[in-house]
Amino acid sequence: MRTTSMLLAALAAGLGQAQYLINELSFGIDAKLSHDESPGTIPHYHVNGQPNRPDVLSNKVILTPMGIGHQRASIWGERTLQRNDWVADIDFRANGPERASGNLNIWLAKDGRATVQENSVYTVGRFEGLVLVIDQYGGSGGMLRGFLNDGTKDYAHQTNIDALAFGHCQIGYRNLGRPSQIKIHHAAGNFKVEIDGHKCFESSKIAIPQGYTFGITAATPENPDSFEIFKLVVMSETVDPRHAQQQQQQQQGSNDNNNSPHNYEQAAAPGGFDNPDDAFKKVIPDESADVFQTSNRQFADLHNRLQSTYHQLAAVYRSVTAHHAVDEQRHKEVQDMVQNIRADLKRLDKLDSLQRTVESLQREVAGLHDALDRRISSHESSFRGALTDHHRQLSERMVDSIPGHGKLIFILVGTQVVLAGIYVVYKRRKMAGPKKYL
């Protein structure tokens, strides 16, 4: 019973990560990167370079050596990724003089070794998949950018490749004296990239299909940086269905050879269930203690029950993880709703302030209108009084300046009398003068 408790504790502790290492896609996890049987090579990966082949040491791969410019190098896997949820860790280091530069490209591409080869994102042409680029873009000192292509865009003939990036962040990666870690998460429709434990960018609109190949390429100019790769580790929360089927068949045959009374291995094999709920449906039935007469039978029953318990715990973990993801999504939706409500409340506060301002303006305009009416009335009264006085004075002056009827008659009669007298005098003088005879 003590052994059983210890095994259950170990299984429960192992569920904290619930990830399986994919050996055929990983390197750098052993004591030596390159085995003694084939020095200078990496198991399950091809290493190439132009004009020089990269140096494969015991603990790292020097893709681009320092002091040798115009170097291109690549590491491409032999196997394809057959998972929908996975995590990839890449440890790299970049060293170089002050004005050195270069770029490091992390690929997950279809037929990458044949289509991408040793190219960078700036010279690759057409490809299908994902690439993360680390370089000193735009003199920023360090930038990590992500690009996607469905095989329709020819990157080598793009006038502005930078506009095609779907995510980016600034990073410091040169001359740190230590390796930098890039972690790529892809699970449940979510894609996230981290650098040294900090999130770089994340998107829920990216889903990379199966069948792509991991690869790393580097390219340097005349004044180069030295890019070193320490490891590429790929893990997944699921087991390759092909491996799970082989394990089931092997355990099935072993169980038949041992004449086990029940076929428990199919239910207990890792990845043996297409649906996690099957772990609860296929429960090992209880048996009488008299059935287990030998230690092998007892150990087999204990082993099967521990595996069944492990898969039930794994199913619980996956269910809790799924519910946690749903809760996180709902929590995010609630936060968005709260932020929208706060924004609406701020708008309402602005509307109240605007309404108060409008009401104040209405009162001021009404007061101004009343004051203007009073002033206009006062000016109208003053104008009418002044105009009336002016008319009265003008009439008085005109009356004073016009003479009376008597004076007019006297002037007229006097004028006629003067004219008549002048005429009479004129006639008399004419009659009194000497007469002229013809």
CSV table of C-alpha atoms in Angstrom, one decimal:
chain,number,residue,atom,x,y,z
A,1,MET,CA,0.0,0.0,0.0
A,2,ARG,CA,2.9,2.3,0.7
A,3,THR,CA,4.2,1.7,-2.8
A,4,THR,CA,0.8,2.4,-4.3
A,5,SER,CA,0.6,5.7,-2.4
A,6,MET,CA,4.0,6.7,-3.6
A,7,LEU,CA,3.1,5.9,-7.2
A,8,LEU,CA,-0.2,7.8,-7.0
A,9,ALA,CA,1.6,10.8,-5.6
A,10,ALA,CA,4.1,10.7,-8.4
A,11,LEU,CA,1.4,10.4,-11.0
A,12,ALA,CA,-0.6,13.3,-9.4
A,13,ALA,CA,2.6,15.4,-9.4
A,14,GLY,CA,3.3,14.6,-13.0
A,15,LEU,CA,-0.1,15.8,-14.0
A,16,GLY,CA,0.9,19.4,-13.2
A,17,GLN,CA,2.6,19.7,-16.6
A,18,ALA,CA,0.9,16.8,-18.5
A,19,GLN,CA,3.3,17.2,-21.4
A,20,TYR,CA,5.1,14.6,-23.5
A,21,LEU,CA,8.5,15.1,-25.0
A,22,ILE,CA,8.6,14.5,-28.8
A,23,ASN,CA,12.1,13.0,-29.1
A,24,GLU,CA,12.3,12.9,-32.9
A,25,LEU,CA,11.6,16.7,-33.1
A,26,SER,CA,14.0,17.7,-30.2
A,27,PHE,CA,17.7,18.1,-29.7
A,28,GLY,CA,19.9,19.5,-27.0
A,29,ILE,CA,18.2,17.7,-24.1
A,30,ASP,CA,20.9,15.0,-23.6
A,31,ALA,CA,24.4,15.5,-22.2
A,32,LYS,CA,25.8,15.7,-25.8
A,33,LEU,CA,24.2,17.4,-28.7
A,34,SER,CA,26.2,15.2,-31.2
A,35,HIS,CA,26.7,11.5,-30.5
A,36,ASP,CA,30.1,9.9,-30.8
A,37,GLU,CA,28.9,7.5,-33.5
A,38,SER,CA,28.3,10.4,-35.9
A,39,PRO,CA,30.2,13.5,-34.8
A,40,GLY,CA,29.2,16.8,-36.3
A,41,THR,CA,25.6,15.7,-36.8
A,42,ILE,CA,22.3,16.0,-34.9
A,43,PRO,CA,20.0,13.0,-34.6
A,44,HIS,CA,16.8,13.5,-36.7
A,45,TYR,CA,18.1,16.8,-38.1
A,46,HIS,CA,20.0,18.0,-41.2
A,47,VAL,CA,22.7,20.7,-40.8
A,48,ASN,CA,23.8,22.7,-43.8
A,49,GLY,CA,25.5,25.9,-44.6
A,50,GLN,CA,26.9,28.2,-47.3
A,51,PRO,CA,29.8,28.7,-47.9
A,52,ASN,CA,30.8,26.9,-44.7
A,53,ARG,CA,28.9,24.2,-42.9
A,54,PRO,CA,28.0,25.1,-39.3
A,55,ASP,CA,30.1,23.7,-36.4
A,56,VAL,CA,28.2,21.1,-34.3
A,57,LEU,CA,29.8,21.0,-30.9
A,58,SER,CA,28.9,18.9,-27.9
A,59,ASN,CA,26.5,21.5,-26.4
A,60,LYS,CA,25.6,23.9,-29.2
A,61,VAL,CA,25.5,24.6,-32.9
A,62,ILE,CA,27.4,27.6,-34.2
A,63,LEU,CA,25.3,28.6,-37.2
A,64,THR,CA,27.3,31.7,-38.2
A,65,PRO,CA,30.8,32.1,-36.9
A,66,MET,CA,32.2,35.4,-35.8
A,67,GLY,CA,34.5,37.1,-38.3
A,68,ILE,CA,33.2,35.3,-41.4
A,69,GLY,CA,30.6,37.4,-43.2
A,70,HIS,CA,28.0,36.5,-45.8
A,71,GLN,CA,27.3,33.2,-44.1
A,72,ARG,CA,24.0,31.2,-44.4
A,73,ALA,CA,23.2,28.1,-42.3
A,74,SER,CA,20.2,25.9,-41.5
A,75,ILE,CA,19.0,23.1,-39.3
A,76,TRP,CA,16.0,21.2,-40.6
A,77,GLY,CA,14.1,18.3,-39.0
A,78,GLU,CA,13.5,15.0,-40.7
A,79,ARG,CA,10.1,14.4,-39.1
A,80,THR,CA,7.0,16.4,-39.3
A,81,LEU,CA,4.9,17.7,-36.4
A,82,GLN,CA,1.7,15.6,-36.0
A,83,ARG,CA,0.1,17.5,-33.2
A,84,ASN,CA,-2.5,20.2,-32.8
A,85,ASP,CA,-1.3,21.3,-29.4
A,86,TRP,CA,2.4,21.7,-28.8
A,87,VAL,CA,5.1,23.8,-27.1
A,88,ALA,CA,8.5,24.6,-28.6
A,89,ASP,CA,11.5,25.9,-26.6
A,90,ILE,CA,14.5,27.3,-28.5
A,91,ASP,CA,17.6,28.5,-26.6
A,92,PHE,CA,20.0,30.7,-28.7
A,93,ARG,CA,22.7,33.3,-28.2
A,94,ALA,CA,23.9,36.1,-30.4
A,95,ASN,CA,27.4,37.7,-30.0
A,96,GLY,CA,29.2,40.2,-32.1
A,97,PRO,CA,31.0,43.6,-32.3
A,98,GLU,CA,29.1,46.8,-31.9
A,99,ARG,CA,28.1,47.4,-35.5
A,100,ALA,CA,27.6,43.7,-36.5
A,101,SER,CA,24.2,42.4,-37.6
A,102,GLY,CA,22.4,39.4,-39.0
A,103,ASN,CA,19.1,37.6,-38.6
A,104,LEU,CA,17.9,34.4,-37.0
A,105,ASN,CA,14.8,32.7,-38.4
A,106,ILE,CA,12.7,30.0,-36.6
A,107,TRP,CA,10.5,28.1,-39.0
A,108,LEU,CA,7.6,25.7,-38.9
A,109,ALA,CA,7.0,25.2,-42.6
A,110,LYS,CA,5.8,22.6,-45.1
A,111,ASP,CA,8.7,20.9,-46.8
A,112,GLY,CA,11.0,23.5,-45.2
A,113,ARG,CA,14.2,21.8,-46.1
A,114,ALA,CA,13.3,21.8,-49.8
A,115,THR,CA,11.4,25.1,-50.1
A,116,VAL,CA,13.2,27.3,-47.5
A,117,GLN,CA,16.7,25.7,-47.4
A,118,GLU,CA,19.2,28.3,-45.9
A,119,ASN,CA,17.1,31.4,-46.8
A,120,SER,CA,15.9,34.0,-44.4
A,121,VAL,CA,12.5,35.7,-44.5
A,122,TYR,CA,14.0,38.4,-46.8
A,123,THR,CA,15.1,35.9,-49.5
A,124,VAL,CA,12.8,32.9,-49.1
A,125,GLY,CA,10.4,33.3,-51.9
A,126,ARG,CA,7.2,31.2,-51.6
A,127,PHE,CA,6.7,29.0,-48.5
A,128,GLU,CA,3.8,27.7,-46.4
A,129,GLY,CA,3.9,28.0,-42.7
A,130,LEU,CA,5.2,30.2,-39.9
A,131,VAL,CA,8.5,32.0,-39.3
A,132,LEU,CA,9.8,34.0,-36.4
A,133,VAL,CA,12.5,36.5,-37.2
A,134,ILE,CA,15.0,38.0,-34.7
A,135,ASP,CA,17.1,40.9,-35.9
A,136,GLN,CA,17.9,44.6,-35.4
A,137,TYR,CA,14.9,45.8,-37.5
A,138,GLY,CA,14.9,49.5,-38.1
A,139,GLY,CA,17.8,50.2,-35.8
A,140,SER,CA,15.7,49.2,-32.8
A,141,GLY,CA,18.4,47.2,-31.2
A,142,GLY,CA,16.4,44.0,-31.2
A,143,MET,CA,13.0,42.9,-32.6
A,144,LEU,CA,11.1,39.7,-32.7
A,145,ARG,CA,8.5,39.5,-35.5
A,146,GLY,CA,6.1,36.8,-36.7
A,147,PHE,CA,5.1,36.1,-40.3
A,148,LEU,CA,2.6,33.7,-41.9
A,149,ASN,CA,2.3,32.6,-45.5
A,150,ASP,CA,-0.1,30.2,-47.2
A,151,GLY,CA,2.2,29.7,-50.2
A,152,THR,CA,0.7,32.5,-52.3
A,153,LYS,CA,3.1,35.4,-51.4
A,154,ASP,CA,6.6,35.5,-52.8
A,155,TYR,CA,8.5,37.1,-50.0
A,156,ALA,CA,11.6,37.6,-52.2
A,157,HIS,CA,9.7,40.0,-54.4
A,158,GLN,CA,7.8,41.9,-51.7
A,159,THR,CA,8.6,45.6,-51.6
A,160,ASN,CA,7.6,45.9,-47.9
A,161,ILE,CA,8.0,42.6,-46.0
A,162,ASP,CA,7.7,44.4,-42.7
A,163,ALA,CA,4.0,45.2,-43.3
A,164,LEU,CA,3.2,41.5,-43.4
A,165,ALA,CA,4.2,40.8,-39.8
A,166,PHE,CA,1.2,39.8,-37.6
A,167,GLY,CA,3.0,40.3,-34.3
A,168,HIS,CA,6.1,41.9,-32.9
A,169,CYS,CA,7.9,43.1,-29.8
A,170,GLN,CA,11.2,44.7,-28.9
A,171,ILE,CA,13.8,42.4,-27.3
A,172,GLY,CA,17.4,42.6,-26.2
A,173,TYR,CA,19.3,39.6,-27.4
A,174,ARG,CA,22.9,40.6,-28.4
A,175,ASN,CA,25.9,40.2,-26.2
A,176,LEU,CA,24.0,39.2,-23.1
A,177,GLY,CA,26.5,36.6,-22.0
A,178,ARG,CA,23.7,34.0,-21.6
A,179,PRO,CA,21.3,32.1,-23.9
A,180,SER,CA,17.9,33.6,-24.6
A,181,GLN,CA,14.8,31.4,-24.6
A,182,ILE,CA,12.0,31.6,-27.1
A,183,LYS,CA,8.9,29.6,-26.2
A,184,ILE,CA,6.1,29.1,-28.8
A,185,HIS,CA,2.7,27.9,-27.6
A,186,HIS,CA,0.0,26.5,-29.9
A,187,ALA,CA,-3.1,24.9,-28.3
A,188,ALA,CA,-6.9,25.2,-28.5
A,189,GLY,CA,-6.8,27.9,-31.2
A,190,ASN,CA,-4.4,30.1,-29.3
A,191,PHE,CA,-0.9,31.0,-30.4
A,192,LYS,CA,1.5,32.7,-28.1
A,193,VAL,CA,5.2,33.6,-28.3
A,194,GLU,CA,7.3,34.3,-25.2
A,195,ILE,CA,10.9,35.6,-24.8
A,196,ASP,CA,12.8,34.9,-21.6
A,197,GLY,CA,9.5,34.3,-19.8
A,198,HIS,CA,7.8,37.5,-21.0
A,199,LYS,CA,4.9,37.5,-23.5
A,200,CYS,CA,5.9,38.9,-26.8
A,201,PHE,CA,2.6,38.6,-28.7
A,202,GLU,CA,-0.5,36.4,-28.7
A,203,SER,CA,-3.3,35.7,-31.1
A,204,SER,CA,-6.5,33.5,-31.0
A,205,LYS,CA,-6.9,33.6,-34.8
A,206,ILE,CA,-3.9,31.4,-35.8
A,207,ALA,CA,-4.2,27.7,-36.3
A,208,ILE,CA,-1.2,25.9,-37.8
A,209,PRO,CA,-2.1,22.5,-39.4
A,210,GLN,CA,-0.2,19.3,-38.9
A,211,GLY,CA,2.5,18.0,-41.2
A,212,TYR,CA,5.0,20.9,-40.9
A,213,THR,CA,8.7,20.7,-40.2
A,214,PHE,CA,10.7,22.7,-37.6
A,215,GLY,CA,13.8,24.5,-38.8
A,216,ILE,CA,16.3,27.2,-37.9
A,217,THR,CA,18.2,29.4,-40.4
A,218,ALA,CA,20.6,32.3,-39.9
A,219,ALA,CA,22.1,34.8,-42.4
A,220,THR,CA,24.7,37.5,-41.8
A,221,PRO,CA,26.2,40.4,-43.8
A,222,GLU,CA,29.8,41.4,-44.2
A,223,ASN,CA,30.1,42.4,-40.5
A,224,PRO,CA,28.4,39.4,-38.9
A,225,ASP,CA,26.9,38.3,-35.6
A,226,SER,CA,27.5,34.8,-34.3
A,227,PHE,CA,24.3,32.9,-33.8
A,228,GLU,CA,24.5,29.8,-31.5
A,229,ILE,CA,21.7,27.3,-31.0
A,230,PHE,CA,21.7,25.3,-27.7
A,231,LYS,CA,18.5,23.3,-27.9
A,232,LEU,CA,15.1,22.9,-29.6
A,233,VAL,CA,12.7,21.0,-27.4
A,234,VAL,CA,9.2,20.2,-28.7
A,235,MET,CA,6.5,18.9,-26.2
A,236,SER,CA,2.8,18.1,-26.5
A,237,GLU,CA,-0.1,17.3,-24.2
A,238,THR,CA,-1.1,14.4,-26.4
A,239,VAL,CA,0.7,11.3,-27.6
A,240,ASP,CA,1.2,10.5,-31.3
A,241,PRO,CA,-1.8,8.2,-32.2
A,242,ARG,CA,0.6,6.0,-34.1
A,243,HIS,CA,2.8,5.4,-31.1
A,244,ALA,CA,-0.3,4.9,-28.9
A,245,GLN,CA,-1.6,2.2,-31.3
A,246,GLN,CA,1.7,0.4,-31.3
A,247,GLN,CA,1.8,0.5,-27.5
A,248,GLN,CA,-1.7,-0.9,-27.3
A,249,GLN,CA,-0.8,-3.7,-29.6
A,250,GLN,CA,2.3,-4.6,-27.7
A,251,GLN,CA,0.5,-4.5,-24.4
A,252,GLN,CA,-2.4,-6.5,-25.9
A,253,GLY,CA,0.0,-9.2,-27.0
A,254,SER,CA,1.9,-9.2,-23.6
A,255,ASN,CA,-1.4,-9.5,-21.8
A,256,ASP,CA,-2.5,-12.4,-23.9
A,257,ASN,CA,0.8,-14.2,-23.4
A,258,ASN,CA,0.4,-13.8,-19.6
A,259,ASN,CA,-3.1,-15.3,-19.7
A,260,SER,CA,-4.5,-12.2,-17.9
A,261,PRO,CA,-8.2,-12.7,-17.2
A,262,HIS,CA,-9.0,-9.2,-18.4
A,263,ASN,CA,-7.7,-6.9,-21.1
A,264,TYR,CA,-6.9,-3.8,-19.1
A,265,GLU,CA,-4.0,-2.5,-21.2
A,266,GLN,CA,-6.2,-1.0,-23.9
A,267,ALA,CA,-7.9,1.2,-21.3
A,268,ALA,CA,-4.6,2.0,-19.5
A,269,ALA,CA,-2.3,2.6,-22.4
A,270,PRO,CA,-1.2,6.3,-22.8
A,271,GLY,CA,-3.3,8.0,-25.4
A,272,GLY,CA,-5.5,4.9,-25.7
A,273,PHE,CA,-8.7,6.9,-25.6
A,274,ASP,CA,-10.0,9.2,-28.4
A,275,ASN,CA,-12.4,10.7,-25.9
A,276,PRO,CA,-11.2,11.6,-22.3
A,277,ASP,CA,-14.5,10.5,-20.9
A,278,ASP,CA,-13.8,6.9,-22.0
A,279,ALA,CA,-11.4,6.8,-19.0
A,280,PHE,CA,-14.4,6.9,-16.8
A,281,LYS,CA,-16.5,4.5,-18.9
A,282,LYS,CA,-14.0,1.7,-19.0
A,283,VAL,CA,-13.6,1.0,-15.3
A,284,ILE,CA,-11.7,-2.1,-14.2
A,285,PRO,CA,-14.1,-4.4,-12.5
A,286,ASP,CA,-13.5,-5.6,-8.9
A,287,GLU,CA,-12.0,-9.1,-8.5
A,288,SER,CA,-11.9,-11.5,-5.6
A,289,ALA,CA,-8.6,-11.8,-3.8
A,290,ASP,CA,-8.5,-15.5,-4.5
A,291,VAL,CA,-8.0,-14.8,-8.2
A,292,PHE,CA,-4.5,-13.3,-7.6
A,293,GLN,CA,-2.5,-16.3,-6.5
A,294,THR,CA,0.9,-15.2,-7.9
A,295,SER,CA,2.9,-12.0,-7.4
A,296,ASN,CA,2.9,-11.4,-11.2
A,297,ARG,CA,-0.9,-11.4,-11.2
A,298,GLN,CA,-1.0,-9.0,-8.2
A,299,PHE,CA,1.5,-6.7,-9.8
A,300,ALA,CA,-0.3,-6.8,-13.2
A,301,ASP,CA,-3.6,-5.9,-11.5
A,302,LEU,CA,-1.9,-3.1,-9.4
A,303,HIS,CA,-0.2,-1.8,-12.6
A,304,ASN,CA,-3.4,-1.8,-14.6
A,305,ARG,CA,-5.4,-0.1,-11.8
A,306,LEU,CA,-2.6,2.6,-11.4
A,307,GLN,CA,-2.7,3.2,-15.1
A,308,SER,CA,-6.5,3.5,-15.1
A,309,THR,CA,-6.3,5.9,-12.1
A,310,TYR,CA,-3.6,7.9,-14.0
A,311,HIS,CA,-5.8,8.2,-17.0
A,312,GLN,CA,-8.8,9.2,-14.9
A,313,LEU,CA,-6.7,11.8,-13.2
A,314,ALA,CA,-5.5,13.0,-16.6
A,315,ALA,CA,-9.1,13.2,-17.9
A,316,VAL,CA,-10.0,15.2,-14.8
A,317,TYR,CA,-7.0,17.5,-15.4
A,318,ARG,CA,-7.9,18.0,-19.1
A,319,SER,CA,-11.5,18.7,-18.1
A,320,VAL,CA,-10.4,21.1,-15.4
A,321,THR,CA,-8.1,22.7,-17.9
A,322,ALA,CA,-10.9,23.1,-20.5
A,323,HIS,CA,-13.2,24.6,-17.9
A,324,HIS,CA,-10.4,26.9,-16.8
A,325,ALA,CA,-9.9,28.0,-20.3
A,326,VAL,CA,-13.7,28.7,-20.6
A,327,ASP,CA,-13.6,30.5,-17.3
A,328,GLU,CA,-10.7,32.6,-18.5
A,329,GLN,CA,-12.6,33.4,-21.6
A,330,ARG,CA,-15.7,34.3,-19.7
A,331,HIS,CA,-13.6,36.3,-17.2
A,332,LYS,CA,-12.1,38.2,-20.2
A,333,GLU,CA,-15.6,38.8,-21.6
A,334,VAL,CA,-16.8,40.1,-18.2
A,335,GLN,CA,-13.8,42.4,-18.0
A,336,ASP,CA,-14.6,43.7,-21.5
A,337,MET,CA,-18.2,44.2,-20.5
A,338,VAL,CA,-17.1,46.1,-17.4
A,339,GLN,CA,-14.8,48.3,-19.4
A,340,ASN,CA,-17.5,49.0,-21.9
A,341,ILE,CA,-19.9,49.9,-19.0
A,342,ARG,CA,-17.3,52.2,-17.5
A,343,ALA,CA,-16.8,53.8,-20.9
A,344,ASP,CA,-20.5,54.3,-21.2
A,345,LEU,CA,-20.7,55.7,-17.7
A,346,LYS,CA,-17.9,58.1,-18.6
A,347,ARG,CA,-19.9,59.1,-21.7
A,348,LEU,CA,-23.0,59.6,-19.5
A,349,ASP,CA,-20.9,61.8,-17.1
A,350,LYS,CA,-19.8,63.9,-20.1
A,351,LEU,CA,-23.4,64.1,-21.3
A,352,ASP,CA,-24.5,65.3,-17.9
A,353,SER,CA,-21.8,67.9,-17.9
A,354,LEU,CA,-22.7,68.9,-21.5
A,355,GLN,CA,-26.4,69.2,-20.5
A,356,ARG,CA,-25.5,71.4,-17.5
A,357,THR,CA,-23.3,73.6,-19.8
A,358,VAL,CA,-26.2,73.9,-22.3
A,359,GLU,CA,-28.6,74.8,-19.6
A,360,SER,CA,-26.2,77.5,-18.4
A,361,LEU,CA,-25.8,78.8,-21.9
A,362,GLN,CA,-29.6,78.9,-22.3
A,363,ARG,CA,-30.0,80.9,-19.1
A,364,GLU,CA,-27.2,83.3,-20.2
A,365,VAL,CA,-28.8,83.7,-23.6
A,366,ALA,CA,-32.2,84.3,-22.1
A,367,GLY,CA,-30.7,87.0,-19.8
A,368,LEU,CA,-28.9,88.5,-22.7
A,369,HIS,CA,-32.1,88.6,-24.7
A,370,ASP,CA,-34.0,90.3,-21.9
A,371,ALA,CA,-31.2,92.9,-21.5
A,372,LEU,CA,-31.1,93.5,-25.2
A,373,ASP,CA,-34.9,94.0,-25.4
A,374,ARG,CA,-34.7,96.5,-22.6
A,375,ARG,CA,-31.9,98.4,-24.2
A,376,ILE,CA,-33.6,98.4,-27.6
A,377,SER,CA,-36.8,99.7,-26.0
A,378,SER,CA,-34.9,102.4,-24.1
A,379,HIS,CA,-33.0,103.4,-27.3
A,380,GLU,CA,-36.3,103.5,-29.2
A,381,SER,CA,-38.0,105.7,-26.7
A,382,SER,CA,-35.0,108.1,-26.6
A,383,PHE,CA,-34.9,108.2,-30.4
A,384,ARG,CA,-38.6,108.9,-30.7
A,385,GLY,CA,-38.3,111.8,-28.1
A,386,ALA,CA,-35.3,113.3,-29.9
A,387,LEU,CA,-37.0,113.0,-33.3
A,388,THR,CA,-40.2,114.6,-31.9
A,389,ASP,CA,-38.2,117.5,-30.4
A,390,HIS,CA,-36.3,117.9,-33.7
A,391,HIS,CA,-39.4,118.1,-35.7
A,392,ARG,CA,-41.0,120.6,-33.4
A,393,GLN,CA,-38.0,122.9,-33.4
A,394,LEU,CA,-37.7,122.6,-37.2
A,395,SER,CA,-41.4,123.6,-37.6
A,396,GLU,CA,-40.9,126.5,-35.3
A,397,ARG,CA,-37.9,127.8,-37.3
A,398,MET,CA,-39.8,127.4,-40.6
A,399,VAL,CA,-42.7,129.3,-39.3
A,400,ASP,CA,-40.5,132.1,-38.0
A,401,SER,CA,-38.6,132.3,-41.3
A,402,ILE,CA,-41.7,132.6,-43.6
A,403,PRO,CA,-43.2,136.1,-43.8
A,404,GLY,CA,-46.9,136.9,-43.3
A,405,HIS,CA,-49.6,137.6,-45.9
A,406,GLY,CA,-49.7,141.3,-45.3
A,407,LYS,CA,-46.0,141.6,-46.0
A,408,LEU,CA,-46.3,139.6,-49.1
A,409,ILE,CA,-49.1,141.7,-50.4
A,410,PHE,CA,-47.3,144.9,-49.6
A,411,ILE,CA,-44.1,143.7,-51.3
A,412,LEU,CA,-46.1,142.7,-54.4
A,413,VAL,CA,-48.1,145.9,-54.6
A,414,GLY,CA,-45.0,148.0,-53.9
A,415,THR,CA,-43.1,146.2,-56.5
A,416,GLN,CA,-45.9,146.9,-59.1
A,417,VAL,CA,-46.1,150.5,-58.1
A,418,VAL,CA,-42.3,151.0,-58.5
A,419,LEU,CA,-42.4,149.3,-61.9
A,420,ALA,CA,-45.3,151.5,-63.0
A,421,GLY,CA,-43.5,154.7,-61.8
A,422,ILE,CA,-40.4,153.7,-63.7
A,423,TYR,CA,-42.4,153.1,-66.8
A,424,VAL,CA,-44.2,156.5,-66.5
A,425,VAL,CA,-40.8,158.3,-66.1
A,426,TYR,CA,-39.5,156.5,-69.0
A,427,LYS,CA,-42.4,157.5,-71.2
A,428,ARG,CA,-42.2,161.1,-70.2
A,429,ARG,CA,-38.6,161.4,-71.0
A,430,LYS,CA,-39.1,159.8,-74.3
A,431,MET,CA,-41.9,162.2,-75.2
A,432,ALA,CA,-39.9,165.2,-74.0
A,433,GLY,CA,-36.9,164.6,-76.2
A,434,PRO,CA,-36.5,166.2,-79.7
A,435,LYS,CA,-38.6,164.8,-82.5
A,436,LYS,CA,-37.0,163.2,-85.4
A,437,TYR,CA,-38.3,163.6,-88.9
A,438,LEU,CA,-37.8,161.3,-91.7
